PDB file of C-alpha atoms in Angstrom:
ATOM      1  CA  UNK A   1      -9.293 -11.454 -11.182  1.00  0.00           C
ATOM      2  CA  UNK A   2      -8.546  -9.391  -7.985  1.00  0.00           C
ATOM      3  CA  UNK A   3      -8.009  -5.454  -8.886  1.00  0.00           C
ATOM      4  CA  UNK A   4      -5.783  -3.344  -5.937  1.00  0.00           C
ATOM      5  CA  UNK A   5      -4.436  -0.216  -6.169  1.00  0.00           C
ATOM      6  CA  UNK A   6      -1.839   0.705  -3.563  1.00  0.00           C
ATOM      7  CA  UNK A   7      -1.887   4.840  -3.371  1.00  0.00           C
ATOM      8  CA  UNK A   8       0.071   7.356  -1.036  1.00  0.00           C
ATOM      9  CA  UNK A   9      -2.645   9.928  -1.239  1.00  0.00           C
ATOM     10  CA  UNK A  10      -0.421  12.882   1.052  1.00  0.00           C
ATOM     11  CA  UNK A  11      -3.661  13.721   3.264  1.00  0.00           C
ATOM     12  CA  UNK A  12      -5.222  14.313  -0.235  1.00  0.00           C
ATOM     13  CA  UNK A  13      -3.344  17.612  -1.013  1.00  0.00           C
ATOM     14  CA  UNK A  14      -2.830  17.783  -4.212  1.00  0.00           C
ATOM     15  CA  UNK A  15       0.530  18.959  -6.320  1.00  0.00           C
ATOM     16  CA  UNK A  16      -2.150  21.856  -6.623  1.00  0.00           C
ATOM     17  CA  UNK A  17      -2.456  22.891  -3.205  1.00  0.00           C
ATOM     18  CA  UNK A  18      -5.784  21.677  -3.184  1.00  0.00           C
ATOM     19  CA  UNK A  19      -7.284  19.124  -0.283  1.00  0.00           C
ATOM     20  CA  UNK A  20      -9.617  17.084  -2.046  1.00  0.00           C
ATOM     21  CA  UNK A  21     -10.474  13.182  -0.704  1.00  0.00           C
ATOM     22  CA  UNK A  22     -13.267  13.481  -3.872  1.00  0.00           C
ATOM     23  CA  UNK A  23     -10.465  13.647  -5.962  1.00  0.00           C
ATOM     24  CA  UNK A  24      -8.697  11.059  -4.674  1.00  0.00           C
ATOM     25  CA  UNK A  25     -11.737   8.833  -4.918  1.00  0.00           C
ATOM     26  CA  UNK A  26     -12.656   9.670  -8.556  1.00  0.00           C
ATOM     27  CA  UNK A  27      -8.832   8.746  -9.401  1.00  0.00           C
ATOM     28  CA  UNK A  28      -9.506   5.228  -7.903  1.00  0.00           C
ATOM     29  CA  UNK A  29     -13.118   4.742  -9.027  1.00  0.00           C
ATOM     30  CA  UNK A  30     -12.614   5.327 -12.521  1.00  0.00           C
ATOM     31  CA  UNK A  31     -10.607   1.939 -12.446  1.00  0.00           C
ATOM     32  CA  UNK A  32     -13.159  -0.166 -10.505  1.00  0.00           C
ATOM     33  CA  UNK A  33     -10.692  -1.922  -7.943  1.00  0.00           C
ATOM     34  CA  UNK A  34     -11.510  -4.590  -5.550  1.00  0.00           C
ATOM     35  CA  UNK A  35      -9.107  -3.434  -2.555  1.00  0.00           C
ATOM     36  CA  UNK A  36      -7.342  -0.707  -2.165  1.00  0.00           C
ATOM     37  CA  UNK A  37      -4.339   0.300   0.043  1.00  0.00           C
ATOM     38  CA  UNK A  38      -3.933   3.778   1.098  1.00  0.00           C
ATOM     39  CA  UNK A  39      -1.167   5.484   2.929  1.00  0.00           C
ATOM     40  CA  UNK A  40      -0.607   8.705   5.032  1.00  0.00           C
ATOM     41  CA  UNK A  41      -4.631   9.385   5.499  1.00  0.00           C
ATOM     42  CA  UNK A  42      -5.459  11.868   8.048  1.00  0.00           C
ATOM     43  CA  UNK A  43      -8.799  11.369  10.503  1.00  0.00           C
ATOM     44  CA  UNK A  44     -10.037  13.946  12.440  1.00  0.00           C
ATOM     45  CA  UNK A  45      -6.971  16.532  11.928  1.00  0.00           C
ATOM     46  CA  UNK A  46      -7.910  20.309  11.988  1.00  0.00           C
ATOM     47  CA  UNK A  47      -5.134  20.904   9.107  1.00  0.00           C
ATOM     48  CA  UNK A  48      -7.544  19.072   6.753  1.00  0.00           C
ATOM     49  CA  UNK A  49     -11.172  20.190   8.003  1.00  0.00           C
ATOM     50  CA  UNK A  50     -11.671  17.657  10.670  1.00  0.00           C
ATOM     51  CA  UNK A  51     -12.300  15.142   7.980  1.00  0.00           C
ATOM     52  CA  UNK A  52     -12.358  11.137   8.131  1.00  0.00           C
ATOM     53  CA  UNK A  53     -10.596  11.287   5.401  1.00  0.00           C
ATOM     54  CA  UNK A  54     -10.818   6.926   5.401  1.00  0.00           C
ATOM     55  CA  UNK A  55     -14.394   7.224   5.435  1.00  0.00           C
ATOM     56  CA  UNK A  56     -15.026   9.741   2.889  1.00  0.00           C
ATOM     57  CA  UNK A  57     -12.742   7.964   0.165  1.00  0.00           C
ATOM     58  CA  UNK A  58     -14.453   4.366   1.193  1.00  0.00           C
ATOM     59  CA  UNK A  59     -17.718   5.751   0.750  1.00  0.00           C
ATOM     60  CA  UNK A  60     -17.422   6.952  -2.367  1.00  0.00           C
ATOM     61  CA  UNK A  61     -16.610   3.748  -4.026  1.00  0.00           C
ATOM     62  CA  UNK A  62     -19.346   1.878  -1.574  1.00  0.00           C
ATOM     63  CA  UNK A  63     -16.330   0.027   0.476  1.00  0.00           C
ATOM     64  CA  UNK A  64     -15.390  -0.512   3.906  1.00  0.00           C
ATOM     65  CA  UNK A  65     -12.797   0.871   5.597  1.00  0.00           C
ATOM     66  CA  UNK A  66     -10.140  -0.906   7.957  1.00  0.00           C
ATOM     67  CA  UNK A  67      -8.347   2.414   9.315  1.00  0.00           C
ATOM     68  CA  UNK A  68      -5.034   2.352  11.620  1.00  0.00           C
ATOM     69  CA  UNK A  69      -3.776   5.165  13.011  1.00  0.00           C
ATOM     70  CA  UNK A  70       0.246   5.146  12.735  1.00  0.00           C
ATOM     71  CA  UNK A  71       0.090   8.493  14.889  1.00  0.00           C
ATOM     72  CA  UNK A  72      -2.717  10.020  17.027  1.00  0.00           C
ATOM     73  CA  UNK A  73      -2.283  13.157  19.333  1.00  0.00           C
ATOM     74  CA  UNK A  74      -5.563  13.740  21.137  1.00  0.00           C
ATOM     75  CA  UNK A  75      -8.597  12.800  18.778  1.00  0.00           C
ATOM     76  CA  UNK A  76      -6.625  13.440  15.687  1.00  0.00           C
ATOM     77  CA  UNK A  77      -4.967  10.186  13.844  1.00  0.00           C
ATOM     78  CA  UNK A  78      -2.591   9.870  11.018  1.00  0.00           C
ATOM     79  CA  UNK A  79      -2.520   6.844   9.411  1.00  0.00           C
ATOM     80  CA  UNK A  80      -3.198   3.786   6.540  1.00  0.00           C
ATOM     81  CA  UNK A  81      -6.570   1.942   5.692  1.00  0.00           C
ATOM     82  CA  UNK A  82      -7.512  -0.990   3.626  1.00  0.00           C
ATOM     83  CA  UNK A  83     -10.568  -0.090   1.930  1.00  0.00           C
ATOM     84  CA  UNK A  84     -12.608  -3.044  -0.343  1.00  0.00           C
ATOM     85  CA  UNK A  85     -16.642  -3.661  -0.758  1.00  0.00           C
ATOM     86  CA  UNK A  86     -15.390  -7.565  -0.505  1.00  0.00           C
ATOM     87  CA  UNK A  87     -16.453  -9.880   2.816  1.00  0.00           C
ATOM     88  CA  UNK A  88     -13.387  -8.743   4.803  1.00  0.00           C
ATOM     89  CA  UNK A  89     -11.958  -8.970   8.115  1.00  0.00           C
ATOM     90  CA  UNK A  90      -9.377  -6.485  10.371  1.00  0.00           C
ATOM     91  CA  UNK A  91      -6.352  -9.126  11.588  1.00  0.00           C
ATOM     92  CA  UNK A  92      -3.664  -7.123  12.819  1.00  0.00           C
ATOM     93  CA  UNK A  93      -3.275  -3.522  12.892  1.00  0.00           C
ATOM     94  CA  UNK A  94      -0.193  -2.198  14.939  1.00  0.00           C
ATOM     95  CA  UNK A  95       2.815   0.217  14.904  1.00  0.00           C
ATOM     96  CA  UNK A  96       6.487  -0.568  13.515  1.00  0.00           C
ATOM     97  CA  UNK A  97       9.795  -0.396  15.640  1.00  0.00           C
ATOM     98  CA  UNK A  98      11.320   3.279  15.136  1.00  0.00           C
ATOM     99  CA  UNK A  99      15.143   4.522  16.212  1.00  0.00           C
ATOM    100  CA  UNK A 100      15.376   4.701  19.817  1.00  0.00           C
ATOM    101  CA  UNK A 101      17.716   7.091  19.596  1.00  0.00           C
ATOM    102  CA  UNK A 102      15.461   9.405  17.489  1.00  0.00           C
ATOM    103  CA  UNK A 103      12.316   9.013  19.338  1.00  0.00           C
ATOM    104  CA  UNK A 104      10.798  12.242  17.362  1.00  0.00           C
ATOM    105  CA  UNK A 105      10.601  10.337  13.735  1.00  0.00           C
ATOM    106  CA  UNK A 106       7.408   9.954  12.408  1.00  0.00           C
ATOM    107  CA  UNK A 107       5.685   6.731  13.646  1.00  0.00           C
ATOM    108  CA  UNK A 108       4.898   3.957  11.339  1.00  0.00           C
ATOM    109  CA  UNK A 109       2.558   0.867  10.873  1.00  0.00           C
ATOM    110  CA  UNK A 110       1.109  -1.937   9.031  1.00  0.00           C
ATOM    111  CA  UNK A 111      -2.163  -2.747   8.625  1.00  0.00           C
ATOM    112  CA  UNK A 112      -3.438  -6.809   7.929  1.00  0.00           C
ATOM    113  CA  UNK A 113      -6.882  -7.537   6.873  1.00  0.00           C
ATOM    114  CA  UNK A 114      -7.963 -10.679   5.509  1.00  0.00           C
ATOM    115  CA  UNK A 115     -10.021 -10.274   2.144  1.00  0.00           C
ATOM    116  CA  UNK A 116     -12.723 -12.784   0.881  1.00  0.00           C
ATOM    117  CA  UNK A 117     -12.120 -13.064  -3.534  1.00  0.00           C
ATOM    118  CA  UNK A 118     -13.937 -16.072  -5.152  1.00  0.00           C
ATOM    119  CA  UNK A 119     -14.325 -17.853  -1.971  1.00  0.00           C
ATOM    120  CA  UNK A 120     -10.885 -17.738  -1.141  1.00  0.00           C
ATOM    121  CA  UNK A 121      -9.375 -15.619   1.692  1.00  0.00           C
ATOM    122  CA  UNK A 122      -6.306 -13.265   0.509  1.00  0.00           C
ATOM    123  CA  UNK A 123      -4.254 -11.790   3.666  1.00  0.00           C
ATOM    124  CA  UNK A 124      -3.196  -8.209   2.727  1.00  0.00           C
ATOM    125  CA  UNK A 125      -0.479  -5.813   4.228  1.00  0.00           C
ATOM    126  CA  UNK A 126      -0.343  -2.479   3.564  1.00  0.00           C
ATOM    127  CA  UNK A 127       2.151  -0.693   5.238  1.00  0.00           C
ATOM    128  CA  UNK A 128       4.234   2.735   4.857  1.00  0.00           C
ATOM    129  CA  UNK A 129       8.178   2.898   6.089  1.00  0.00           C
ATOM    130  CA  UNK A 130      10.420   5.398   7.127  1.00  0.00           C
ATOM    131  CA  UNK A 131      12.872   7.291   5.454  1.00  0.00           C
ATOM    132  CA  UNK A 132      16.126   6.231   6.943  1.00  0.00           C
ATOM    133  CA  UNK A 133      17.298   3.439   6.071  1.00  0.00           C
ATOM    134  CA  UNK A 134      18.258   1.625   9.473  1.00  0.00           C
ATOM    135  CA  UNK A 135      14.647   2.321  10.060  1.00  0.00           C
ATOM    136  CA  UNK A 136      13.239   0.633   7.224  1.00  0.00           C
ATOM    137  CA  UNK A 137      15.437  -2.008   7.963  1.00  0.00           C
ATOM    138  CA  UNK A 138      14.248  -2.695  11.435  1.00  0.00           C
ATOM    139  CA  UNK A 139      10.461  -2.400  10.297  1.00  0.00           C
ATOM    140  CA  UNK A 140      10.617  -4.872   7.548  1.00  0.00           C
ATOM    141  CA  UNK A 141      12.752  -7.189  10.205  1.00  0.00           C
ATOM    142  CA  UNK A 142       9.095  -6.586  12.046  1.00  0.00           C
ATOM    143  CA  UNK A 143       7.433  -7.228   9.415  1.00  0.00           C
ATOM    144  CA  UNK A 144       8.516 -10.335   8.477  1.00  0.00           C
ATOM    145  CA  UNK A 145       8.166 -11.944  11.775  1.00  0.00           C
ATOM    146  CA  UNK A 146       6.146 -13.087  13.891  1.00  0.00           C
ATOM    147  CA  UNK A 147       3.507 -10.586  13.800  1.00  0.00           C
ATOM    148  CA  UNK A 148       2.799 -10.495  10.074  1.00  0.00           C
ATOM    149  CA  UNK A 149       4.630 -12.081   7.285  1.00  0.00           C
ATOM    150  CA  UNK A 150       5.791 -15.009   9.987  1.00  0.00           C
ATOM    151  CA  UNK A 151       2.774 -15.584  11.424  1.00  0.00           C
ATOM    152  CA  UNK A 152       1.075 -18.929  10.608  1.00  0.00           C
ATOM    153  CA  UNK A 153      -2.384 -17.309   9.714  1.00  0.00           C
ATOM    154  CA  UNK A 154      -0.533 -14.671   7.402  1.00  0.00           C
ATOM    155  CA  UNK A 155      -0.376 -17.802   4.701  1.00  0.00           C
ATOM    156  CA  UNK A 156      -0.563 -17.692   1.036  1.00  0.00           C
ATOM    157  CA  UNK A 157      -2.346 -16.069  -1.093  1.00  0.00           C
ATOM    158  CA  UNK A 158      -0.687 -13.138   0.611  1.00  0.00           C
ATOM    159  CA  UNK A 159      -0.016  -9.057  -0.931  1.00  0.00           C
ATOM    160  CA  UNK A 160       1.890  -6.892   0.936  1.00  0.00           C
ATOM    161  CA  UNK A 161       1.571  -3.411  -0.601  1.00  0.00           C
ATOM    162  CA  UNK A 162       2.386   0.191   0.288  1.00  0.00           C
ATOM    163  CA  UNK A 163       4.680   2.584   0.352  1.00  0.00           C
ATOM    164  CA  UNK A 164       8.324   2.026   1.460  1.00  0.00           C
ATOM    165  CA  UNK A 165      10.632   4.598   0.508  1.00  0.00           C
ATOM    166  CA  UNK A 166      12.412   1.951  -1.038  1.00  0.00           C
ATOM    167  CA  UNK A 167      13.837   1.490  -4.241  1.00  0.00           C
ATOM    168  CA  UNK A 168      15.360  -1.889  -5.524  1.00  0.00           C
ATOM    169  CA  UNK A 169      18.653  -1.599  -4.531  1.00  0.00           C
ATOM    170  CA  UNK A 170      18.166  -1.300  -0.901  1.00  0.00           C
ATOM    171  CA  UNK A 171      18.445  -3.412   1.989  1.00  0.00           C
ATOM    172  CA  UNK A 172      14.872  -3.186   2.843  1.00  0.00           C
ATOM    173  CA  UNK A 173      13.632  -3.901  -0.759  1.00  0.00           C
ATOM    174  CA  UNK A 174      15.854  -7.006  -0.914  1.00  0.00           C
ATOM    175  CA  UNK A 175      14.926  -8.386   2.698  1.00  0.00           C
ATOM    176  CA  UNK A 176      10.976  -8.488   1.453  1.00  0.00           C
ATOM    177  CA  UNK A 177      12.476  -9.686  -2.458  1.00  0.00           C
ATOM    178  CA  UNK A 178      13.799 -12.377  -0.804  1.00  0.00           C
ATOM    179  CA  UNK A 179      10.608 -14.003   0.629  1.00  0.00           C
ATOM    180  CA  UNK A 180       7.999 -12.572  -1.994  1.00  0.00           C
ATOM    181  CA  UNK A 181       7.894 -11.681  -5.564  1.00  0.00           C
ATOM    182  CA  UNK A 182       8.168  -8.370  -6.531  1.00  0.00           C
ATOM    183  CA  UNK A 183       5.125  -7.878  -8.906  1.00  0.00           C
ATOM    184  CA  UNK A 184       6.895  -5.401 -10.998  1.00  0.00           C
ATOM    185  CA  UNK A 185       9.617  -7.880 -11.660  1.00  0.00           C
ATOM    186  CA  UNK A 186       8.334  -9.841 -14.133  1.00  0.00           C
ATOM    187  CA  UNK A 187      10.296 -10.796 -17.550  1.00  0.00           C
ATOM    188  CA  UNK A 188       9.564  -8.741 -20.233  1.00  0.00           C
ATOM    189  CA  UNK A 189       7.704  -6.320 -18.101  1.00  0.00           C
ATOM    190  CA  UNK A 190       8.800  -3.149 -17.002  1.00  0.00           C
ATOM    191  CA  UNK A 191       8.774  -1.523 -13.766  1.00  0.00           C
ATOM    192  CA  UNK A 192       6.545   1.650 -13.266  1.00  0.00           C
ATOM    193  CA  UNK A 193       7.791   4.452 -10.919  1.00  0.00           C
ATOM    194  CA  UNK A 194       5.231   7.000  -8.817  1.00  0.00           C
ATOM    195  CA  UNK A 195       7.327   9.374  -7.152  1.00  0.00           C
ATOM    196  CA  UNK A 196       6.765  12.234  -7.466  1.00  0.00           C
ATOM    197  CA  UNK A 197       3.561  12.188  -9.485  1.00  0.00           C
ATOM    198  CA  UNK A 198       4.154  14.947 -12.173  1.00  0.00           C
ATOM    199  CA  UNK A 199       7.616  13.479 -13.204  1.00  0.00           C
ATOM    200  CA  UNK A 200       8.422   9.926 -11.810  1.00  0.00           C
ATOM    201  CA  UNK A 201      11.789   9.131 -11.396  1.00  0.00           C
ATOM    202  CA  UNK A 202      11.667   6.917  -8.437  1.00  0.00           C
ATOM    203  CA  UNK A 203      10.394   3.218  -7.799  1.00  0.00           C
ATOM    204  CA  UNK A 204       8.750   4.074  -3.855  1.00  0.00           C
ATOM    205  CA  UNK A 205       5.841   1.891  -3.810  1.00  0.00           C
ATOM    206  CA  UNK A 206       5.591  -1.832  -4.357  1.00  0.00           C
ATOM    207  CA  UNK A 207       3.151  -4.877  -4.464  1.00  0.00           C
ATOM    208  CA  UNK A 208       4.683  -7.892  -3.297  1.00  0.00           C
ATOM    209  CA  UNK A 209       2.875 -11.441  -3.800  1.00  0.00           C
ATOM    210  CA  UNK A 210       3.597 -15.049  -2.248  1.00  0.00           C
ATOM    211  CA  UNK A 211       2.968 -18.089  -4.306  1.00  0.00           C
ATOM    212  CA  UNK A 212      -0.743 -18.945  -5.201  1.00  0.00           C
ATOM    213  CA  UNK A 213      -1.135 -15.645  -6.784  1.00  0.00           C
ATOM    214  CA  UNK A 214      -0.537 -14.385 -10.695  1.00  0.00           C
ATOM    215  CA  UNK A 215       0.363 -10.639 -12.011  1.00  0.00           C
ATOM    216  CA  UNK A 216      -1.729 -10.256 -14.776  1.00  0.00           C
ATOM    217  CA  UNK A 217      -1.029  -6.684 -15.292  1.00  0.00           C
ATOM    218  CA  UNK A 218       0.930  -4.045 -13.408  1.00  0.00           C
ATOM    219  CA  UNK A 219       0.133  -0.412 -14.518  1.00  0.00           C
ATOM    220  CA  UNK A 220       0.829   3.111 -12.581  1.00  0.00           C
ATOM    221  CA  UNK A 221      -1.855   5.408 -13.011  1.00  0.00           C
ATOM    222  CA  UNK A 222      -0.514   8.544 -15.021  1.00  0.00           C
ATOM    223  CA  UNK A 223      -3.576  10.422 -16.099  1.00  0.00           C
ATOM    224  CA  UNK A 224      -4.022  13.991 -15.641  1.00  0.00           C
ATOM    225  CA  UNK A 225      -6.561  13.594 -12.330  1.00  0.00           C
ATOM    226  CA  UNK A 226      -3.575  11.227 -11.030  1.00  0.00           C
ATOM    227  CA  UNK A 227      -0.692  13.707 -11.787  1.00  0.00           C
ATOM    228  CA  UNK A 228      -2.073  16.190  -9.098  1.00  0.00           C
ATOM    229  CA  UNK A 229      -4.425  14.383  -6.961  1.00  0.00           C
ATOM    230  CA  UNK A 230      -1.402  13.686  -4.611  1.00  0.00           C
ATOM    231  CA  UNK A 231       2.294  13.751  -5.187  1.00  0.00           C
ATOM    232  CA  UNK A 232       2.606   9.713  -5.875  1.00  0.00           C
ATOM    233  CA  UNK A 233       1.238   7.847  -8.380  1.00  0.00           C
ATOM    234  CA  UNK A 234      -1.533   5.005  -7.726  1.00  0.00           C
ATOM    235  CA  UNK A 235       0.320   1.947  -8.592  1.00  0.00           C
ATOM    236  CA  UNK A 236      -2.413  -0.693  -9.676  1.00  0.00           C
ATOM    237  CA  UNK A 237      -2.152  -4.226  -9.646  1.00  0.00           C
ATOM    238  CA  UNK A 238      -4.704  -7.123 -11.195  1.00  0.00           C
ATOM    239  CA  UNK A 239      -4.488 -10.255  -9.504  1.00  0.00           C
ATOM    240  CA  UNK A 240      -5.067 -14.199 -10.654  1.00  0.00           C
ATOM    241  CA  UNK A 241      -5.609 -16.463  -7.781  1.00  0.00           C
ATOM    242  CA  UNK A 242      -3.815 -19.881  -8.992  1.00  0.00           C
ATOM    243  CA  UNK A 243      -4.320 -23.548  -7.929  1.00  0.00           C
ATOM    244  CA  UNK A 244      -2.133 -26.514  -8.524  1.00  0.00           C
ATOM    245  CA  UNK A 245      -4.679 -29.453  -9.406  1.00  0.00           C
ATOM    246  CA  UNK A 246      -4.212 -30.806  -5.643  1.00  0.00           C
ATOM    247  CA  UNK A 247      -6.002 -27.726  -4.878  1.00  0.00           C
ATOM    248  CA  UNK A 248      -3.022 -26.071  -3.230  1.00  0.00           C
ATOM    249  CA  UNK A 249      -1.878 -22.391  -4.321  1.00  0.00           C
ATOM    250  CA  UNK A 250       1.115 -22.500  -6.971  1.00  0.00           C
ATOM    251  CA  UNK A 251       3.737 -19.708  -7.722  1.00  0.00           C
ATOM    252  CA  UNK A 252       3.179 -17.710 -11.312  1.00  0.00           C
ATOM    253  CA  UNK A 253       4.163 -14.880 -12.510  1.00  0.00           C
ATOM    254  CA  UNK A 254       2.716 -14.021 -15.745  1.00  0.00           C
ATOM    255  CA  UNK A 255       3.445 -10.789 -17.755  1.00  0.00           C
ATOM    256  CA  UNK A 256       0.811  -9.148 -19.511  1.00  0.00           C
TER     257      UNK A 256
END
């Protein structure tokens, strides 16, 4: 079984006020995950005490972390990181189209690393979209070509994971439904919402799998540490890697 969380950790302020990457690490390490996929992580940035914020969460669970910065100004960076203590490897990490006629939105990414579970390699995305929704559409065209998701190395078992200011019914959500599985979407099972973390209403971040690869359990993390640690929800995943009896991957989807 693989165990990822994806987690929008808001430069670790809390709902509190409080800046706290500690925090966010005891939220994660009290349920053990094998990879995790964080968003909107700030390196270097005076506003948060010059902190490697990607380093200081990794560490604390004795991982690695794959860091890209979505936005850097001078030696300060603002971006998302894969973090895992499995044999990994850094594929791709590059920024997402924007509006060119609003050159002044925030800049976005995605981030591919190649992860090493029971001697088979997994290739995980973690990404974090825009807010408009012409936007999201034109990053999600990006990511499903040639770069990432059409790429011949980005085969299955694949995740993509992250935030994307998405929910279900829009055309973002249904351009990445279309090629993968929704992990939340499983019969019988309910989907879990993490935004914002002290009363979820809204369905913002998503695990996506390809065939080869069956939900066991989808859960968002709702304890009191979780509910102020950062104003979304940890939305964790555990993971079945699946062979057909030629050895190739098959699609499942198994409720818990």
């Amino acid at each position: 079984m693989l165990r990822l969380i994806t987690y929008n950790v808001r430069r670790c302020l809390g709902t509190d006020g409080r800046l706290s990457p500690a925090r966010i690490a005891e939220v994660l390490a009290h349920c053990r995950p094998d990879v995790v996929a964080l968003q909107e992580l700030d390196v270097g940035r005076e506003r948060s005490g010059m902190v490697d914020q990607a380093h200081a969460i990794a560490s604390h669970l004795g991982m690695k972390a794959h860091f890209h910065a979505s936005l850097q100004v001078m030696e300060e960076q603002y971006g998302n990181a894969i973090l895992t203590a499995l044999p990994s490897r850094l594929v791709r990490a590059e920024a997402l189209p924007g509006l060119a006629h609003r050159p002044h939105l925030e800049p976005r990414g995605a981030l591919w690393a190649a992860v090493t579970h029971a001697g088979e390699e997994v290739q995980i995305i973690n990404t974090h979209l825009g807010l408009r929704a012409r936007e999201r559409a034109a990053q999600v065209e990006a990511l499903l070509g040639p770069r990432f998701l059409g790429d011949p190395a980005c085969r299955a078992p694949l995740v993509l994971v992250g935030d994307f200011n998405a929910v279900s019914r829009s055309r973002a959500y249904r351009l990445i439904a279309a090629r993968l599985q929704d992990a939340q979407r499983i019969p019988g099972h309910r989907s879990h919402c993490t935004f914002p973390s002290r009363w979820p209403f809204l369905r913002l971040d998503h695990v996506f799998v390809s065939a080869g690869i069956a939900v066991r359990r989808v859960q968002a993390l709702r304890g009191p540490l979780a509910r102020i640690a950062s104003d979304h929800l940890p939305l964790l995943v555990d993971l079945d890697l699946v062979a057909t009896e030629a050895g190739r991957p098959a699609a499942r989807v198994e409720a818990a």
